[in-house]
Amino acid sequence: MEMECYYSPDNSPTKQQMGFFFWLLLIFFFSSPNALTVRAFTGTYGVNYGRIADNIPPPSSVVTLLRAAKIKNVRIYDADHSVLTAFKGSGIEIVVGIGNEFLKDMSVGEDRAMNWIKENVEPFLPGTLIRGIAIGNEILGNTDMELWEVLLPAAKNVYNALKRLGLTDNIQVQTAHSEAVFGSSYPPSAGAFREDVLQYMKPLLQFFSQIKSPFYINAYPFLAYKSDPNNIDLKYALFESNSGIYDAKTKLHYDNMFDAMVDAAYAALEKAGFGKMEVIVSETGWASKGDPDEAGATVKNARIYNYNLRKRLMKKKGTPYRPKIPVKAYIFALFNENLKPGPTSERNFGLFKADGSISYSIGFTGLVTSSASSSLVSLKDSLASCSLALTTCAAVLLLKFA
């Protein structure tokens, strides 16, 4: 069937053509599920860069380490200026954090949020790729009920301040939750928020749904296994071959706990009326050392978990319940942090040791501190420079003898 074409005498677009392209644009725009979503995550793999330590490499060395590992997504728990300065021009996308201790002040008024952004975010743009602001960490479900009350007002004030500055297209407002927000999570289809949490969670989800922000969950199979090693199969927690579990309601099979935790979050969101919201894992990891009563905290298990998790994320596949949405996760953590309080495991989640060497091998290269050797990044940069120089010389010679 031939299409009739319309032309105006001066070859300018006709009303029919303009109308046709307008509708095409609208269809493309609204058919894309992420058309209005701020992209705070590139790919599927990221890390948490905690710094409760006095012996870890400086931020400039951390940039070298991350670029060598090809890690493009990073979360920090504050907005440290030395870190944000070091990340300038690195191409690494970073989520900064507003600590729990600042939320009450941030909830008072938009001016407080504006002052914080003008001091800790705006001066570093656009060179440093700040892609998100995390409002506190693990607020709902914790013991400080006053923070439950101020979380949503603080988030709204930060968002409104970003909007006034014209930054909401590039910077996402978000918050991460712990497993404590769930009243049930097994089997995955039984995932549901606690009743006392739900009255705070629903308005928060409504706001995040409006601004197209995902649901962030800190999901640790290690903590689940540690709390009940007699009834949880270690292989199920480590992505190793096992019989798995069967969810009779959805008729889905799970061969690893990580996927089950993500789908429990999806089930809880669905029950709360937000079934279309994406789930992103803001923290997950495995301790390489622990106290005698911390089951599973070994170098061997940490390596297996993080190696298999990385391999699983690189496949860019979804979960059994949400197969079309690739799972994204930030690994906890980049370094072992020697000053963290709590049990021994808290100080031993690092993919890298304090000196920048790898804690165990999962495919990353640590920092090379010997003067006789250069880092992988330096080597690549040198080769790139040589290649550019040779290309330039060749071009000059061709011009000269042409």
Short mmCIF file of N, CA, C and O in Angstrom, two decimals, residues 106-156:
data_model
loop_
_atom_site.label_atom_id
_atom_site.label_comp_id
_atom_site.label_asym_id
_atom_site.label_seq_id
_atom_site.Cartn_x
_atom_site.Cartn_y
_atom_site.Cartn_z
N MET A 106 17.21 18.93 58.25
CA MET A 106 16.85 19.00 56.83
C MET A 106 15.35 19.02 56.62
O MET A 106 14.85 19.54 55.63
N SER A 107 14.60 18.47 57.59
CA SER A 107 13.15 18.39 57.45
C SER A 107 12.44 19.68 57.84
O SER A 107 11.26 19.86 57.53
N VAL A 108 13.17 20.58 58.49
CA VAL A 108 12.57 21.82 59.00
C VAL A 108 12.10 22.73 57.86
O VAL A 108 11.01 23.29 57.90
N GLY A 109 12.95 22.87 56.84
CA GLY A 109 12.59 23.75 55.74
C GLY A 109 13.47 23.54 54.53
O GLY A 109 14.58 23.00 54.63
N GLU A 110 12.95 23.99 53.40
CA GLU A 110 13.68 23.82 52.14
C GLU A 110 14.99 24.59 52.13
O GLU A 110 15.95 24.19 51.46
N ASP A 111 15.05 25.69 52.90
CA ASP A 111 16.27 26.49 52.93
C ASP A 111 17.45 25.72 53.50
O ASP A 111 18.59 25.90 53.08
N ARG A 112 17.16 24.83 54.47
CA ARG A 112 18.24 24.01 55.04
C ARG A 112 18.81 23.07 53.98
O ARG A 112 20.02 22.89 53.87
N ALA A 113 17.91 22.47 53.22
CA ALA A 113 18.34 21.57 52.15
C ALA A 113 19.10 22.34 51.08
O ALA A 113 20.12 21.87 50.56
N MET A 114 18.60 23.53 50.75
CA MET A 114 19.26 24.36 49.74
C MET A 114 20.69 24.71 50.17
O MET A 114 21.63 24.63 49.35
N ASN A 115 20.86 25.08 51.41
CA ASN A 115 22.20 25.42 51.91
C ASN A 115 23.14 24.22 51.81
O ASN A 115 24.31 24.35 51.43
N TRP A 116 22.62 23.03 52.14
CA TRP A 116 23.44 21.82 52.09
C TRP A 116 23.86 21.52 50.65
O TRP A 116 25.02 21.19 50.38
N ILE A 117 22.93 21.63 49.73
CA ILE A 117 23.23 21.35 48.32
C ILE A 117 24.22 22.36 47.75
O ILE A 117 25.15 22.00 47.03
N LYS A 118 24.02 23.63 48.11
CA LYS A 118 24.92 24.68 47.60
C LYS A 118 26.34 24.50 48.14
O LYS A 118 27.31 24.90 47.49
N GLU A 119 26.47 23.90 49.30
CA GLU A 119 27.80 23.68 49.90
C GLU A 119 28.43 22.38 49.47
O GLU A 119 29.65 22.31 49.27
N ASN A 120 27.62 21.34 49.31
CA ASN A 120 28.17 20.00 49.13
C ASN A 120 27.94 19.34 47.78
O ASN A 120 28.51 18.29 47.51
N VAL A 121 27.12 19.94 46.94
CA VAL A 121 26.82 19.33 45.64
C VAL A 121 27.13 20.28 44.49
O VAL A 121 27.95 19.97 43.61
N GLU A 122 26.48 21.42 44.48
CA GLU A 122 26.56 22.34 43.34
C GLU A 122 27.99 22.75 42.97
O GLU A 122 28.32 22.80 41.77
N PRO A 123 28.89 23.01 43.95
CA PRO A 123 30.25 23.44 43.58
C PRO A 123 31.03 22.39 42.78
O PRO A 123 32.01 22.73 42.11
N PHE A 124 30.61 21.13 42.84
CA PHE A 124 31.38 20.06 42.20
C PHE A 124 30.81 19.65 40.84
O PHE A 124 31.35 18.77 40.17
N LEU A 125 29.71 20.28 40.47
CA LEU A 125 29.09 19.99 39.18
C LEU A 125 29.64 20.92 38.11
O LEU A 125 30.02 22.05 38.41
N PRO A 126 29.71 20.50 36.85
CA PRO A 126 29.34 19.17 36.35
C PRO A 126 30.50 18.18 36.31
O PRO A 126 30.32 17.05 35.91
N GLY A 127 31.70 18.63 36.72
CA GLY A 127 32.89 17.78 36.59
C GLY A 127 32.79 16.46 37.33
O GLY A 127 33.19 15.41 36.84
N THR A 128 32.24 16.51 38.55
CA THR A 128 32.00 15.29 39.32
C THR A 128 30.57 14.83 39.04
O THR A 128 29.63 15.61 39.20
N LEU A 129 30.43 13.59 38.64
CA LEU A 129 29.13 13.07 38.21
C LEU A 129 28.29 12.63 39.41
O LEU A 129 28.13 11.43 39.67
N ILE A 130 27.77 13.61 40.15
CA ILE A 130 26.89 13.31 41.28
C ILE A 130 25.51 12.98 40.71
O ILE A 130 24.85 13.82 40.12
N ARG A 131 25.11 11.73 40.88
CA ARG A 131 23.87 11.25 40.26
C ARG A 131 22.73 11.02 41.25
O ARG A 131 21.60 10.78 40.85
N GLY A 132 23.05 11.08 42.55
CA GLY A 132 21.99 10.84 43.52
C GLY A 132 22.35 11.41 44.88
O GLY A 132 23.53 11.60 45.20
N ILE A 133 21.31 11.68 45.66
CA ILE A 133 21.48 12.07 47.06
C ILE A 133 20.64 11.10 47.90
O ILE A 133 19.42 11.04 47.75
N ALA A 134 21.32 10.33 48.74
CA ALA A 134 20.63 9.38 49.61
C ALA A 134 20.25 10.10 50.90
O ALA A 134 21.09 10.66 51.59
N ILE A 135 18.96 10.07 51.23
CA ILE A 135 18.45 10.73 52.43
C ILE A 135 18.52 9.75 53.59
O ILE A 135 17.65 8.89 53.77
N GLY A 136 19.57 9.85 54.39
CA GLY A 136 19.75 8.92 55.50
C GLY A 136 20.02 7.51 55.03
O GLY A 136 20.17 7.25 53.83
N ASN A 137 20.07 6.58 55.99
CA ASN A 137 20.32 5.18 55.66
C ASN A 137 19.62 4.29 56.68
O ASN A 137 19.80 4.46 57.89
N GLU A 138 18.79 3.38 56.18
CA GLU A 138 18.09 2.41 57.02
C GLU A 138 17.30 3.09 58.14
O GLU A 138 17.42 2.73 59.32
N ILE A 139 16.48 4.07 57.77
CA ILE A 139 15.70 4.83 58.75
C ILE A 139 14.47 4.06 59.24
O ILE A 139 14.32 3.80 60.44
N LEU A 140 13.59 3.71 58.31
CA LEU A 140 12.37 3.01 58.70
C LEU A 140 12.70 1.60 59.21
O LEU A 140 13.46 0.87 58.60
N GLY A 141 12.11 1.27 60.35
CA GLY A 141 12.38 -0.03 60.94
C GLY A 141 13.43 0.01 62.02
O GLY A 141 13.58 -0.95 62.79
N ASN A 142 14.19 1.13 62.12
CA ASN A 142 15.19 1.20 63.19
C ASN A 142 14.54 1.69 64.48
O ASN A 142 13.33 1.88 64.56
N THR A 143 15.33 1.89 65.51
CA THR A 143 14.78 2.18 66.84
C THR A 143 14.45 3.64 67.08
O THR A 143 13.77 3.97 68.06
N ASP A 144 14.92 4.54 66.22
CA ASP A 144 14.68 5.97 66.40
C ASP A 144 13.42 6.39 65.66
O ASP A 144 13.46 6.77 64.49
N MET A 145 12.30 6.36 66.35
CA MET A 145 11.02 6.67 65.73
C MET A 145 10.93 8.12 65.25
O MET A 145 10.19 8.42 64.31
N GLU A 146 11.68 9.02 65.88
CA GLU A 146 11.65 10.42 65.46
C GLU A 146 12.15 10.56 64.02
O GLU A 146 11.66 11.41 63.26
N LEU A 147 13.13 9.74 63.64
CA LEU A 147 13.66 9.79 62.27
C LEU A 147 12.62 9.27 61.27
O LEU A 147 12.61 9.71 60.12
N TRP A 148 11.78 8.34 61.69
CA TRP A 148 10.72 7.85 60.80
C TRP A 148 9.85 9.03 60.35
O TRP A 148 9.43 9.11 59.21
N GLU A 149 9.59 9.93 61.31
CA GLU A 149 8.68 11.06 61.06
C GLU A 149 9.28 12.09 60.12
O GLU A 149 8.56 12.73 59.35
N VAL A 150 10.60 12.26 60.17
CA VAL A 150 11.23 13.36 59.41
C VAL A 150 11.79 12.92 58.06
O VAL A 150 12.21 13.76 57.27
N LEU A 151 11.79 11.61 57.79
CA LEU A 151 12.39 11.12 56.54
C LEU A 151 11.71 11.71 55.30
O LEU A 151 12.38 12.25 54.42
N LEU A 152 10.39 11.63 55.23
CA LEU A 152 9.68 12.14 54.05
C LEU A 152 9.80 13.66 53.90
O LEU A 152 10.13 14.13 52.80
N PRO A 153 9.60 14.45 54.96
CA PRO A 153 9.79 15.90 54.81
C PRO A 153 11.20 16.27 54.37
O PRO A 153 11.38 17.18 53.55
N ALA A 154 12.20 15.55 54.88
CA ALA A 154 13.58 15.82 54.48
C ALA A 154 13.78 15.51 53.00
O ALA A 154 14.40 16.29 52.27
N ALA A 155 13.24 14.38 52.56
CA ALA A 155 13.37 13.99 51.15
C ALA A 155 12.69 15.02 50.24
O ALA A 155 13.23 15.41 49.19
N LYS A 156 11.51 15.48 50.64
CA LYS A 156 10.79 16.47 49.83
C LYS A 156 11.54 17.80 49.76
O LYS A 156 11.62 18.43 48.70
#
